[in-house]
Short mmCIF file of C-alpha atoms in Angstrom, two decimals:
data_model
loop_
_atom_site.label_atom_id
_atom_site.label_comp_id
_atom_site.label_asym_id
_atom_site.label_seq_id
_atom_site.Cartn_x
_atom_site.Cartn_y
_atom_site.Cartn_z
CA UNK A 1278 -4.66 -136.15 -80.95
CA UNK A 1279 -1.33 -135.04 -82.22
CA UNK A 1280 0.17 -138.22 -83.46
CA UNK A 1281 3.13 -136.80 -85.49
CA UNK A 1282 6.70 -137.19 -84.49
CA UNK A 1283 8.43 -134.37 -82.50
CA UNK A 1284 11.41 -134.24 -84.79
CA UNK A 1285 10.96 -133.27 -88.46
CA UNK A 1286 12.11 -135.60 -91.25
CA UNK A 1287 15.39 -133.80 -91.72
CA UNK A 1288 16.25 -134.43 -88.01
CA UNK A 1289 15.39 -138.01 -88.47
CA UNK A 1290 17.55 -138.41 -91.61
CA UNK A 1291 20.38 -136.69 -89.66
CA UNK A 1292 19.97 -139.21 -86.80
CA UNK A 1293 20.15 -142.03 -89.32
CA UNK A 1294 23.34 -140.53 -90.76
CA UNK A 1295 24.78 -140.20 -87.29
CA UNK A 1296 24.17 -143.87 -86.47
CA UNK A 1297 25.67 -144.94 -89.86
CA UNK A 1298 28.84 -142.70 -88.99
CA UNK A 1299 29.11 -144.27 -85.52
CA UNK A 1300 28.91 -147.82 -86.82
CA UNK A 1301 31.27 -147.06 -89.69
CA UNK A 1302 33.75 -145.47 -87.13
CA UNK A 1303 33.86 -148.66 -84.94
CA UNK A 1304 33.95 -151.04 -87.87
CA UNK A 1305 36.92 -149.13 -89.09
CA UNK A 1306 38.59 -149.12 -85.57
CA UNK A 1307 38.04 -152.97 -85.13
CA UNK A 1308 35.81 -152.46 -82.14
CA UNK A 1309 33.14 -155.16 -81.89
CA UNK A 1310 29.39 -154.27 -81.59
CA UNK A 1311 27.53 -155.89 -78.71
CA UNK A 1312 24.04 -155.94 -77.27
CA UNK A 1313 23.32 -156.31 -73.60
CA UNK A 1314 19.95 -156.50 -71.65
CA UNK A 1315 17.79 -153.48 -71.22
CA UNK A 1316 15.89 -155.30 -68.53
CA UNK A 1317 17.95 -156.78 -65.61
CA UNK A 1318 17.36 -157.67 -61.92
CA UNK A 1319 20.20 -155.30 -60.89
CA UNK A 1320 20.78 -151.62 -61.42
CA UNK A 1321 23.36 -148.99 -60.66
CA UNK A 1322 23.48 -147.63 -57.10
CA UNK A 1323 24.50 -144.04 -57.94
CA UNK A 1324 22.24 -141.81 -55.80
CA UNK A 1325 22.14 -139.23 -58.71
CA UNK A 1326 20.56 -141.77 -61.07
CA UNK A 1327 17.24 -143.29 -60.38
CA UNK A 1328 16.29 -146.35 -62.42
CA UNK A 1329 12.68 -147.16 -63.62
CA UNK A 1330 11.29 -150.49 -62.61
CA UNK A 1331 9.33 -153.16 -64.49
CA UNK A 1332 8.30 -156.74 -63.68
CA UNK A 1333 8.45 -160.09 -65.55
CA UNK A 1334 5.75 -162.69 -64.77
CA UNK A 1335 5.91 -165.98 -66.60
CA UNK A 1336 7.78 -169.26 -66.80
CA UNK A 1337 10.02 -169.59 -63.78
CA UNK A 1338 8.63 -166.37 -62.19
CA UNK A 1339 5.02 -167.02 -61.16
CA UNK A 1340 5.02 -164.15 -58.60
CA UNK A 1341 6.86 -161.64 -60.89
CA UNK A 1342 10.55 -160.83 -61.16
CA UNK A 1343 11.40 -157.18 -60.53
CA UNK A 1344 13.47 -156.00 -63.41
CA UNK A 1345 15.16 -152.55 -63.79
CA UNK A 1346 15.30 -150.78 -67.08
CA UNK A 1347 18.99 -150.21 -67.41
CA UNK A 1348 20.32 -146.63 -66.88
CA UNK A 1349 23.53 -147.51 -68.84
CA UNK A 1350 24.76 -150.80 -70.31
CA UNK A 1351 27.95 -150.49 -68.14
CA UNK A 1352 27.79 -153.46 -65.80
CA UNK A 1353 27.00 -155.84 -68.55
CA UNK A 1354 29.47 -154.50 -70.88
CA UNK A 1355 32.06 -154.82 -68.15
CA UNK A 1356 31.09 -158.38 -67.75
CA UNK A 1357 31.67 -158.98 -71.34
CA UNK A 1358 35.25 -157.35 -70.98
CA UNK A 1359 35.88 -159.68 -67.97
CA UNK A 1360 34.91 -162.60 -70.19
CA UNK A 1361 37.55 -161.54 -72.74
CA UNK A 1362 35.48 -159.68 -75.30
CA UNK A 1363 38.33 -157.15 -76.23
CA UNK A 1364 37.24 -153.72 -77.38
CA UNK A 1365 33.47 -153.39 -77.52
CA UNK A 1366 30.85 -150.70 -78.27
CA UNK A 1367 27.10 -150.49 -78.10
CA UNK A 1368 24.42 -148.25 -79.27
CA UNK A 1369 21.41 -148.75 -77.04
CA UNK A 1370 18.59 -147.11 -75.16
CA UNK A 1371 19.02 -146.08 -71.51
CA UNK A 1372 16.27 -145.09 -69.11
CA UNK A 1373 16.31 -142.83 -66.14
CA UNK A 1374 13.48 -141.87 -63.82
CA UNK A 1375 12.91 -138.24 -62.87
CA UNK A 1376 14.71 -136.71 -65.81
CA UNK A 1377 12.78 -134.67 -68.36
CA UNK A 1378 13.33 -131.17 -69.95
CA UNK A 1379 15.13 -129.42 -72.74
CA UNK A 1380 18.17 -131.61 -72.50
CA UNK A 1381 16.64 -134.81 -70.86
CA UNK A 1382 14.22 -137.40 -71.87
CA UNK A 1383 13.64 -140.40 -69.49
CA UNK A 1384 14.40 -142.73 -72.43
CA UNK A 1385 17.46 -141.80 -74.59
CA UNK A 1386 20.13 -143.17 -76.97
CA UNK A 1387 23.53 -143.97 -75.62
CA UNK A 1388 26.82 -144.92 -77.22
CA UNK A 1389 29.07 -146.61 -74.77
CA UNK A 1390 32.50 -148.05 -75.56
CA UNK A 1391 35.27 -149.75 -73.77
CA UNK A 1392 39.12 -149.94 -74.82
CA UNK A 1393 41.18 -152.49 -72.95
CA UNK A 1394 44.75 -151.10 -72.60
CA UNK A 1395 43.69 -147.50 -73.06
CA UNK A 1396 44.27 -144.88 -70.32
CA UNK A 1397 41.53 -142.26 -70.22
CA UNK A 1398 43.70 -139.66 -72.17
CA UNK A 1399 43.93 -142.08 -75.04
CA UNK A 1400 40.21 -142.68 -74.94
CA UNK A 1401 39.65 -138.85 -74.97
CA UNK A 1402 41.51 -138.71 -78.19
CA UNK A 1403 39.27 -141.36 -79.64
CA UNK A 1404 36.13 -139.66 -78.41
CA UNK A 1405 37.32 -136.39 -80.01
CA UNK A 1406 37.84 -138.32 -83.24
CA UNK A 1407 34.43 -140.00 -83.17
CA UNK A 1408 32.63 -136.69 -82.51
CA UNK A 1409 34.45 -134.89 -85.31
CA UNK A 1410 33.70 -137.83 -87.63
CA UNK A 1411 29.97 -137.52 -86.80
CA UNK A 1412 29.88 -133.74 -87.01
CA UNK A 1413 31.98 -133.91 -90.35
CA UNK A 1414 33.96 -131.03 -89.00
CA UNK A 1415 37.25 -130.54 -87.36
CA UNK A 1416 37.13 -128.68 -84.03
CA UNK A 1417 39.82 -127.44 -81.58
CA UNK A 1418 40.15 -129.86 -78.67
CA UNK A 1419 41.09 -128.66 -75.27
CA UNK A 1420 41.48 -130.49 -71.97
CA UNK A 1421 41.02 -128.70 -68.68
CA UNK A 1422 41.15 -129.98 -65.07
CA UNK A 1423 38.00 -129.69 -62.92
CA UNK A 1424 39.91 -127.63 -60.40
CA UNK A 1425 41.34 -125.27 -63.17
CA UNK A 1426 37.76 -124.42 -64.18
CA UNK A 1427 36.87 -123.43 -60.62
CA UNK A 1428 40.15 -121.49 -60.20
CA UNK A 1429 39.58 -119.60 -63.50
CA UNK A 1430 35.93 -118.81 -62.89
CA UNK A 1431 35.89 -118.28 -59.09
CA UNK A 1432 39.48 -118.12 -57.92
CA UNK A 1433 38.84 -121.15 -55.63
CA UNK A 1434 40.14 -124.74 -55.16
CA UNK A 1435 37.02 -126.98 -55.33
CA UNK A 1436 39.00 -129.70 -53.52
CA UNK A 1437 39.72 -127.67 -50.46
CA UNK A 1438 37.17 -124.85 -50.29
CA UNK A 1439 35.02 -125.18 -47.24
CA UNK A 1440 31.43 -126.27 -48.02
CA UNK A 1441 29.91 -123.09 -46.48
CA UNK A 1442 32.07 -120.98 -48.63
CA UNK A 1443 30.83 -122.92 -51.64
CA UNK A 1444 27.32 -122.02 -50.58
CA UNK A 1445 28.04 -118.38 -50.11
CA UNK A 1446 29.75 -118.35 -53.52
CA UNK A 1447 26.63 -119.97 -55.04
CA UNK A 1448 24.35 -117.41 -53.38
CA UNK A 1449 26.53 -114.62 -54.80
CA UNK A 1450 27.15 -115.95 -58.27
CA UNK A 1451 24.25 -118.22 -59.35
CA UNK A 1452 20.85 -116.70 -60.00
CA UNK A 1453 18.00 -117.36 -57.60
CA UNK A 1454 19.99 -119.08 -54.90
CA UNK A 1455 18.48 -118.25 -51.44
CA UNK A 1456 19.21 -119.14 -47.89
CA UNK A 1457 16.60 -121.85 -48.07
CA UNK A 1458 18.60 -124.00 -50.47
CA UNK A 1459 20.54 -126.80 -48.69
CA UNK A 1460 22.88 -129.13 -50.50
CA UNK A 1461 25.60 -131.41 -49.89
CA UNK A 1462 29.21 -130.47 -50.81
CA UNK A 1463 29.14 -132.07 -54.20
CA UNK A 1464 25.64 -130.51 -54.73
CA UNK A 1465 27.12 -127.02 -54.35
CA UNK A 1466 29.87 -128.00 -56.82
CA UNK A 1467 27.29 -129.24 -59.22
CA UNK A 1468 25.30 -126.02 -58.89
CA UNK A 1469 28.22 -123.75 -59.49
CA UNK A 1470 29.34 -125.90 -62.43
CA UNK A 1471 25.94 -125.94 -64.06
CA UNK A 1472 25.12 -122.39 -63.43
CA UNK A 1473 28.28 -120.55 -63.97
CA UNK A 1474 30.74 -122.74 -65.86
CA UNK A 1475 28.90 -125.13 -68.08
CA UNK A 1476 27.20 -122.53 -70.39
CA UNK A 1477 30.70 -121.34 -71.47
CA UNK A 1478 32.22 -124.83 -71.79
CA UNK A 1479 33.16 -126.09 -75.37
CA UNK A 1480 32.06 -123.00 -77.26
CA UNK A 1481 33.24 -123.89 -80.74
CA UNK A 1482 35.55 -126.55 -79.35
CA UNK A 1483 35.53 -129.94 -77.68
CA UNK A 1484 36.38 -129.28 -74.08
CA UNK A 1485 37.25 -132.34 -71.93
CA UNK A 1486 36.92 -131.67 -68.21
CA UNK A 1487 39.27 -133.96 -66.31
CA UNK A 1488 40.37 -134.94 -62.75
CA UNK A 1489 37.00 -134.70 -61.02
CA UNK A 1490 36.97 -134.70 -57.15
CA UNK A 1491 37.30 -138.14 -55.76
CA UNK A 1492 33.85 -137.74 -54.23
CA UNK A 1493 32.50 -137.65 -57.82
CA UNK A 1494 34.67 -140.60 -59.11
CA UNK A 1495 31.59 -142.87 -59.68
CA UNK A 1496 33.26 -145.89 -61.28
CA UNK A 1497 36.51 -144.29 -62.10
CA UNK A 1498 39.92 -145.26 -60.52
CA UNK A 1499 41.48 -142.56 -58.39
CA UNK A 1500 44.59 -140.70 -59.94
CA UNK A 1501 47.57 -142.57 -58.43
CA UNK A 1502 49.58 -139.25 -58.27
CA UNK A 1503 46.70 -137.34 -56.60
CA UNK A 1504 44.03 -139.64 -55.08
CA UNK A 1505 41.98 -136.48 -54.18
CA UNK A 1506 40.89 -136.65 -57.75
CA UNK A 1507 39.59 -139.35 -60.16
CA UNK A 1508 40.57 -140.52 -63.64
CA UNK A 1509 37.22 -139.38 -64.83
CA UNK A 1510 36.46 -136.90 -67.82
CA UNK A 1511 33.33 -135.26 -69.28
CA UNK A 1512 33.17 -133.79 -72.72
CA UNK A 1513 31.38 -130.58 -73.49
CA UNK A 1514 30.42 -128.90 -76.73
CA UNK A 1515 28.66 -125.67 -76.99
CA UNK A 1516 27.65 -125.78 -73.32
CA UNK A 1517 26.17 -129.30 -73.67
CA UNK A 1518 27.44 -132.18 -71.68
CA UNK A 1519 27.96 -134.93 -74.19
CA UNK A 1520 29.98 -137.78 -72.71
CA UNK A 1521 31.31 -139.13 -69.44
CA UNK A 1522 34.34 -141.47 -69.27
CA UNK A 1523 36.50 -143.23 -66.83
CA UNK A 1524 39.84 -145.02 -66.51
CA UNK A 1525 37.78 -147.89 -65.10
CA UNK A 1526 37.94 -149.17 -61.53
CA UNK A 1527 38.84 -152.80 -61.78
CA UNK A 1528 39.29 -153.46 -57.95
CA UNK A 1529 36.36 -155.59 -56.87
CA UNK A 1530 36.80 -154.66 -53.00
CA UNK A 1531 37.00 -150.98 -53.90
CA UNK A 1532 33.94 -151.31 -56.10
CA UNK A 1533 31.98 -153.18 -53.42
CA UNK A 1534 32.84 -150.42 -50.86
CA UNK A 1535 31.67 -147.65 -53.28
CA UNK A 1536 28.36 -149.52 -53.83
CA UNK A 1537 28.04 -149.55 -50.01
CA UNK A 1538 28.83 -145.74 -49.87
CA UNK A 1539 26.06 -145.22 -52.61
CA UNK A 1540 23.59 -147.33 -50.64
CA UNK A 1541 24.34 -145.41 -47.41
CA UNK A 1542 23.78 -142.07 -49.25
CA UNK A 1543 20.57 -143.49 -50.66
CA UNK A 1544 19.27 -144.27 -47.25
CA UNK A 1545 20.31 -140.89 -45.92
CA UNK A 1546 18.34 -139.25 -48.77
CA UNK A 1547 15.29 -141.31 -48.38
CA UNK A 1548 15.74 -142.87 -51.83
CA UNK A 1549 14.89 -146.50 -52.64
CA UNK A 1550 17.68 -149.04 -51.83
CA UNK A 1551 19.37 -150.92 -54.59
CA UNK A 1552 21.30 -153.88 -53.95
CA UNK A 1553 24.81 -154.22 -55.31
CA UNK A 1554 25.09 -156.09 -58.57
CA UNK A 1555 26.73 -159.36 -57.52
CA UNK A 1556 27.19 -160.70 -60.94
CA UNK A 1557 29.12 -157.43 -61.96
CA UNK A 1558 31.31 -157.70 -58.69
CA UNK A 1559 31.95 -161.33 -59.38
CA UNK A 1560 33.13 -160.43 -62.88
CA UNK A 1561 35.52 -157.77 -61.40
CA UNK A 1562 36.67 -160.41 -58.92
CA UNK A 1563 37.51 -162.84 -61.69
CA UNK A 1564 39.58 -160.03 -63.40
CA UNK A 1565 38.57 -157.31 -65.72
CA UNK A 1566 41.29 -155.94 -68.11
CA UNK A 1567 42.65 -152.56 -67.39
CA UNK A 1568 40.59 -150.39 -69.60
CA UNK A 1569 38.88 -147.07 -70.19
CA UNK A 1570 35.30 -146.60 -71.13
CA UNK A 1571 32.99 -143.77 -72.08
CA UNK A 1572 29.26 -143.15 -72.59
CA UNK A 1573 28.06 -140.50 -74.98
CA UNK A 1574 24.57 -139.23 -75.21
CA UNK A 1575 23.60 -139.58 -78.92
CA UNK A 1576 20.46 -137.39 -78.74
CA UNK A 1577 22.61 -134.61 -77.48
CA UNK A 1578 25.26 -135.22 -80.13
CA UNK A 1579 22.48 -134.93 -82.69
CA UNK A 1580 21.44 -131.63 -81.07
CA UNK A 1581 24.95 -130.38 -81.82
CA UNK A 1582 24.82 -131.63 -85.37
CA UNK A 1583 21.57 -129.79 -86.06
CA UNK A 1584 22.11 -126.82 -83.88
CA UNK A 1585 18.97 -127.66 -81.83
CA UNK A 1586 18.57 -126.66 -78.26
CA UNK A 1587 15.75 -128.91 -77.35
CA UNK A 1588 16.11 -132.77 -77.26
CA UNK A 1589 12.32 -133.11 -78.02
CA UNK A 1590 12.94 -131.82 -81.50
CA UNK A 1591 15.69 -134.55 -82.16
CA UNK A 1592 13.77 -137.58 -80.97
CA UNK A 1593 10.88 -139.11 -83.01
CA UNK A 1594 8.60 -139.49 -80.00
CA UNK A 1595 9.85 -137.84 -76.84
CA UNK A 1596 7.94 -138.51 -73.55
CA UNK A 1597 5.12 -136.06 -74.19
CA UNK A 1598 4.40 -137.61 -77.63
CA UNK A 1599 5.24 -141.28 -76.78
CA UNK B 1003 -1.35 -126.26 -46.37
CA UNK B 1004 -1.23 -127.19 -50.03
CA UNK B 1005 2.10 -127.56 -51.54
CA UNK B 1006 3.70 -128.47 -54.91
CA UNK B 1007 6.75 -130.64 -55.65
CA UNK B 1008 9.10 -129.35 -58.38
CA UNK B 1009 7.66 -132.04 -60.54
CA UNK B 1010 4.45 -130.17 -60.70
CA UNK B 1011 6.14 -127.01 -61.91
CA UNK B 1012 4.81 -125.51 -65.10
CA UNK B 1013 3.99 -122.18 -66.60
CA UNK B 1014 1.08 -120.51 -64.69
CA UNK B 1015 1.44 -122.45 -61.42
CA UNK B 1016 1.08 -120.12 -58.34
CA UNK B 1017 3.41 -120.66 -55.54
CA UNK B 1018 4.49 -118.73 -52.41
CA UNK B 1019 8.13 -117.30 -52.31
CA UNK B 1020 9.35 -115.27 -49.36
CA UNK B 1021 5.88 -114.85 -48.30
CA UNK B 1022 4.65 -113.32 -51.70
CA UNK B 1023 2.43 -114.91 -54.25
CA UNK B 1024 4.30 -115.83 -57.59
CA UNK B 1025 3.42 -117.31 -60.75
CA UNK B 1026 5.86 -119.63 -62.71
CA UNK B 1027 6.81 -118.40 -66.08
CA UNK B 1028 9.27 -120.97 -67.09
CA UNK B 1029 10.62 -124.04 -65.63
CA UNK B 1030 13.88 -125.71 -66.78
CA UNK B 1031 15.35 -129.00 -65.50
CA UNK B 1032 19.03 -128.85 -65.11
CA UNK B 1033 21.16 -131.92 -64.09
CA UNK B 1034 24.75 -133.04 -64.66
CA UNK B 1035 24.79 -136.69 -65.77
CA UNK B 1036 26.35 -137.81 -62.48
CA UNK B 1037 25.11 -135.05 -60.20
CA UNK B 1038 22.46 -133.14 -58.45
CA UNK B 1039 19.23 -132.20 -60.29
CA UNK B 1040 17.91 -128.74 -60.05
CA UNK B 1041 14.87 -126.70 -61.36
CA UNK B 1042 15.77 -123.33 -62.55
CA UNK B 1043 12.63 -121.36 -62.55
CA UNK B 1044 11.62 -117.92 -63.94
CA UNK B 1045 8.90 -116.40 -61.71
CA UNK B 1046 6.70 -113.43 -61.66
CA UNK B 1047 6.06 -111.90 -58.28
CA UNK B 1048 2.39 -111.12 -58.52
CA UNK B 1049 2.43 -108.29 -55.97
CA UNK B 1050 5.28 -106.35 -57.62
CA UNK B 1051 5.25 -107.72 -61.17
CA UNK B 1052 8.86 -108.18 -60.93
CA UNK B 1053 10.42 -111.29 -62.75
CA UNK B 1054 13.15 -113.16 -61.00
CA UNK B 1055 14.94 -116.45 -61.11
CA UNK B 1056 14.97 -119.08 -58.46
CA UNK B 1057 16.87 -122.29 -58.21
CA UNK B 1058 15.24 -125.32 -56.54
CA UNK B 1059 16.69 -128.65 -55.63
CA UNK B 1060 14.58 -131.13 -57.67
CA UNK B 1061 12.13 -133.01 -55.61
CA UNK B 1062 11.66 -130.06 -53.12
CA UNK B 1063 8.24 -128.89 -52.26
CA UNK B 1064 7.02 -125.34 -52.06
CA UNK B 1065 3.97 -123.74 -50.57
CA UNK B 1066 0.97 -123.25 -53.03
CA UNK B 1067 -0.31 -119.72 -53.30
CA UNK B 1068 -4.02 -119.24 -52.92
CA UNK B 1069 -4.35 -117.30 -56.11
CA UNK B 1070 -7.44 -117.49 -58.35
CA UNK B 1071 -8.45 -115.42 -61.37
CA UNK B 1072 -12.18 -114.24 -61.65
CA UNK B 1073 -14.06 -112.36 -64.13
CA UNK B 1074 -15.62 -109.41 -62.20
CA UNK B 1075 -17.54 -106.37 -63.13
CA UNK B 1076 -16.08 -103.04 -62.21
CA UNK B 1077 -18.77 -101.19 -60.08
CA UNK B 1078 -17.13 -97.81 -59.00
CA UNK B 1079 -14.31 -96.15 -57.18
CA UNK B 1080 -14.73 -94.20 -53.88
CA UNK B 1081 -11.37 -92.69 -54.37
CA UNK B 1082 -9.58 -95.15 -52.07
CA UNK B 1083 -10.97 -98.37 -53.25
CA UNK B 1084 -12.04 -99.85 -56.63
CA UNK B 1085 -15.03 -102.00 -56.23
CA UNK B 1086 -15.83 -105.12 -58.09
CA UNK B 1087 -18.55 -107.73 -58.17
CA UNK B 1088 -18.89 -111.35 -59.22
CA UNK B 1089 -22.01 -111.24 -61.39
CA UNK B 1090 -22.83 -114.90 -60.61
CA UNK B 1091 -22.34 -114.94 -56.71
CA UNK B 1092 -22.83 -111.10 -56.34
CA UNK B 1093 -19.85 -111.21 -54.04
CA UNK B 1094 -17.99 -107.96 -53.92
CA UNK B 1095 -14.30 -107.22 -53.78
CA UNK B 1096 -12.43 -104.06 -53.12
CA UNK B 1097 -8.99 -103.47 -54.77
CA UNK B 1098 -6.68 -100.79 -53.28
CA UNK B 1099 -4.56 -98.57 -55.46
CA UNK B 1100 -1.65 -101.08 -55.61
CA UNK B 1101 -4.16 -103.89 -56.49
CA UNK B 1102 -5.88 -102.09 -59.26
CA UNK B 1103 -2.51 -100.57 -60.69
CA UNK B 1104 -2.46 -99.45 -64.22
CA UNK B 1105 -6.02 -100.76 -64.89
CA UNK B 1106 -7.45 -97.73 -62.98
CA UNK B 1107 -6.74 -95.51 -65.94
CA UNK B 1108 -8.71 -97.67 -68.40
CA UNK B 1109 -11.74 -99.07 -66.64
CA UNK B 1110 -15.17 -97.60 -66.59
CA UNK B 1111 -18.13 -98.65 -64.53
CA UNK B 1112 -19.59 -102.00 -65.68
CA UNK B 1113 -16.42 -103.01 -67.59
CA UNK B 1114 -15.65 -106.81 -67.09
CA UNK B 1115 -12.13 -107.24 -65.77
CA UNK B 1116 -9.96 -110.30 -65.02
CA UNK B 1117 -9.04 -109.86 -61.31
CA UNK B 1118 -6.37 -112.03 -59.64
CA UNK B 1119 -7.40 -112.77 -56.01
CA UNK B 1120 -4.72 -113.66 -53.33
CA UNK B 1121 -6.31 -114.95 -50.19
CA UNK B 1122 -9.59 -113.47 -51.48
CA UNK B 1123 -7.96 -109.88 -51.99
CA UNK B 1124 -7.47 -108.35 -55.49
CA UNK B 1125 -3.88 -108.01 -56.26
CA UNK B 1126 -3.92 -107.58 -60.08
CA UNK B 1127 -6.69 -106.18 -62.31
CA UNK B 1128 -6.50 -106.81 -66.04
CA UNK B 1129 -8.82 -104.45 -67.93
CA UNK B 1130 -10.43 -105.50 -71.13
CA UNK B 1131 -8.02 -105.62 -74.00
CA UNK B 1132 -9.88 -102.76 -75.83
CA UNK B 1133 -11.99 -100.18 -74.18
CA UNK B 1134 -14.01 -97.30 -75.71
CA UNK B 1135 -13.64 -94.01 -73.92
CA UNK B 1136 -14.64 -90.38 -74.57
CA UNK B 1137 -12.03 -87.70 -75.15
CA UNK B 1138 -12.57 -84.94 -72.58
CA UNK B 1139 -9.61 -82.75 -73.65
CA UNK B 1140 -7.35 -82.27 -76.62
CA UNK B 1141 -6.20 -79.57 -78.87
CA UNK B 1142 -8.55 -78.68 -81.71
CA UNK B 1143 -7.17 -80.43 -84.81
CA UNK B 1144 -7.59 -79.73 -88.48
CA UNK B 1145 -11.05 -80.58 -89.68
CA UNK B 1146 -11.15 -82.85 -92.59
CA UNK B 1147 -7.71 -84.03 -92.01
CA UNK B 1148 -8.06 -87.80 -92.02
CA UNK B 1149 -4.68 -88.56 -93.43
CA UNK B 1150 -3.60 -89.79 -90.08
CA UNK B 1151 -0.25 -88.08 -90.25
CA UNK B 1152 1.04 -86.83 -86.96
CA UNK B 1153 -0.63 -87.00 -83.57
CA UNK B 1154 -1.52 -85.12 -80.47
CA UNK B 1155 -2.15 -86.04 -76.77
CA UNK B 1156 -5.76 -86.52 -75.78
CA UNK B 1157 -7.17 -86.86 -72.23
CA UNK B 1158 -9.77 -89.53 -71.83
CA UNK B 1159 -12.82 -89.58 -69.39
CA UNK B 1160 -10.84 -91.95 -67.08
CA UNK B 1161 -7.88 -89.68 -66.88
CA UNK B 1162 -5.67 -91.68 -69.29
CA UNK B 1163 -3.70 -89.80 -71.83
CA UNK B 1164 -3.16 -91.34 -75.28
CA UNK B 1165 -1.75 -90.09 -78.59
CA UNK B 1166 -4.53 -89.69 -81.13
CA UNK B 1167 -4.64 -88.44 -84.77
CA UNK B 1168 -5.06 -84.85 -85.44
CA UNK B 1169 -8.61 -85.16 -86.66
CA UNK B 1170 -10.05 -86.61 -83.60
CA UNK B 1171 -12.01 -84.18 -81.54
CA UNK B 1172 -13.23 -83.51 -77.88
CA UNK B 1173 -16.39 -85.44 -77.15
CA UNK B 1174 -15.63 -88.21 -79.53
CA UNK B 1175 -15.31 -91.85 -78.41
CA UNK B 1176 -12.17 -93.80 -79.24
CA UNK B 1177 -11.12 -97.34 -78.97
CA UNK B 1178 -7.87 -98.04 -77.10
CA UNK B 1179 -5.69 -101.12 -76.83
CA UNK B 1180 -5.06 -101.21 -72.94
CA UNK B 1181 -2.04 -103.59 -73.37
CA UNK B 1182 -0.09 -101.07 -75.53
CA UNK B 1183 -1.95 -97.92 -74.32
CA UNK B 1184 -2.41 -97.13 -77.99
CA UNK B 1185 -5.18 -95.52 -80.10
CA UNK B 1186 -6.88 -98.02 -82.34
CA UNK B 1187 -9.71 -96.09 -84.09
CA UNK B 1188 -12.61 -93.77 -83.67
CA UNK B 1189 -15.52 -95.75 -82.04
CA UNK B 1190 -18.90 -95.48 -83.78
CA UNK B 1191 -21.83 -94.90 -81.49
CA UNK B 1192 -24.07 -97.84 -81.54
#
């Protein structure tokens, strides 16, 4: 039985150093540390993210209360914002079913923070500052719109290119894509992005990808000047997706309709239904301050710190050793 | 028909791809945080030996290939087929030229080989890593030169040609590494 950790001692020390740097950064910035539940009766509806489930049996719940392991602390943190918390951050674990590999572990560390009064560009500046603080290194920072990436790499506009042309482009440019692969429009965009664009993103620099298609808005508001795109960004460093941020949607009705769209998609895909989080919707209804928020994968940031290309060597006990 | 989901993918798994049996070499899970998950897989086509990449949508299923590996004894060749036998069941198999491939130039009657069977037919024959074969033809070398400097081609009893040191003579038996096709040493008669 190999009982030893997957990460060596120097990686564990680097992790401790990273955590100290993160907490120091937010203490300095006057952002409050918070904790929210890892187990809750509601979960995100995003069809691309599958929660793991658990069950509590005990006082008040003789027949068992189904609880989801949280895929991110987003809804609870937004409830704190609606309750008037002001700027908050959290370092916590997040859980996702179905995800394991060189860059994924079903349980991972997430740094999530919210900034009332910030637009997403102001938040990107802070993300860049945090990452450079942790890396102990100043890196060039670049912003590039999603559609610009597709224009540069393929000469197409991802917002208007017909789906069958995206499929043909994938067959031509991505390795191992045959006629047997069937995907939705956003699936083809994801394939083109991960196969042909992502490996080159953020080489020696922090690259923020902005203005995602509205169909990939998730919990971001749409850009008022071009509602075909969303006020969402992602950060890449050395080809690794590190963070995802939004200028947050605060409209409860719009949020409710996005939940319903997700649930419709889940039904169509044969995925388990997940009911909308009514507590979160009620918080939005009561009023959440205009804010931007971001979630950053700490294990992946540590991979960048250490120049590691496998998440299993930066976690003490990844799945196969847990 | 047996099938595998992408969650079962790992090195060595045998699947059907475009009607051909393939073996998975490497399986990588790829997924944008908020997007579609894929399995990017490196695969060897067992019929052609070619290595290719294939992208699957995570959760897809693929047909399993009825491929097994057996330790078989090489019996003889009739020129068209190479005949093998399972020493436990005494079942016999015949490999054609494509099936026996490169192994044909190394194997001698009674050698134990690892044979890959697809739907019961040999498609790949792995000879023993080391074989001892007699030299049937080579230029006479300098007697007494055991320095090992330089080499010359030698034809072996199976028809294979390997580079041997100058001092090795016709009629001698040598040990050859079949993976590299290189001379290892002179073989002492037991």
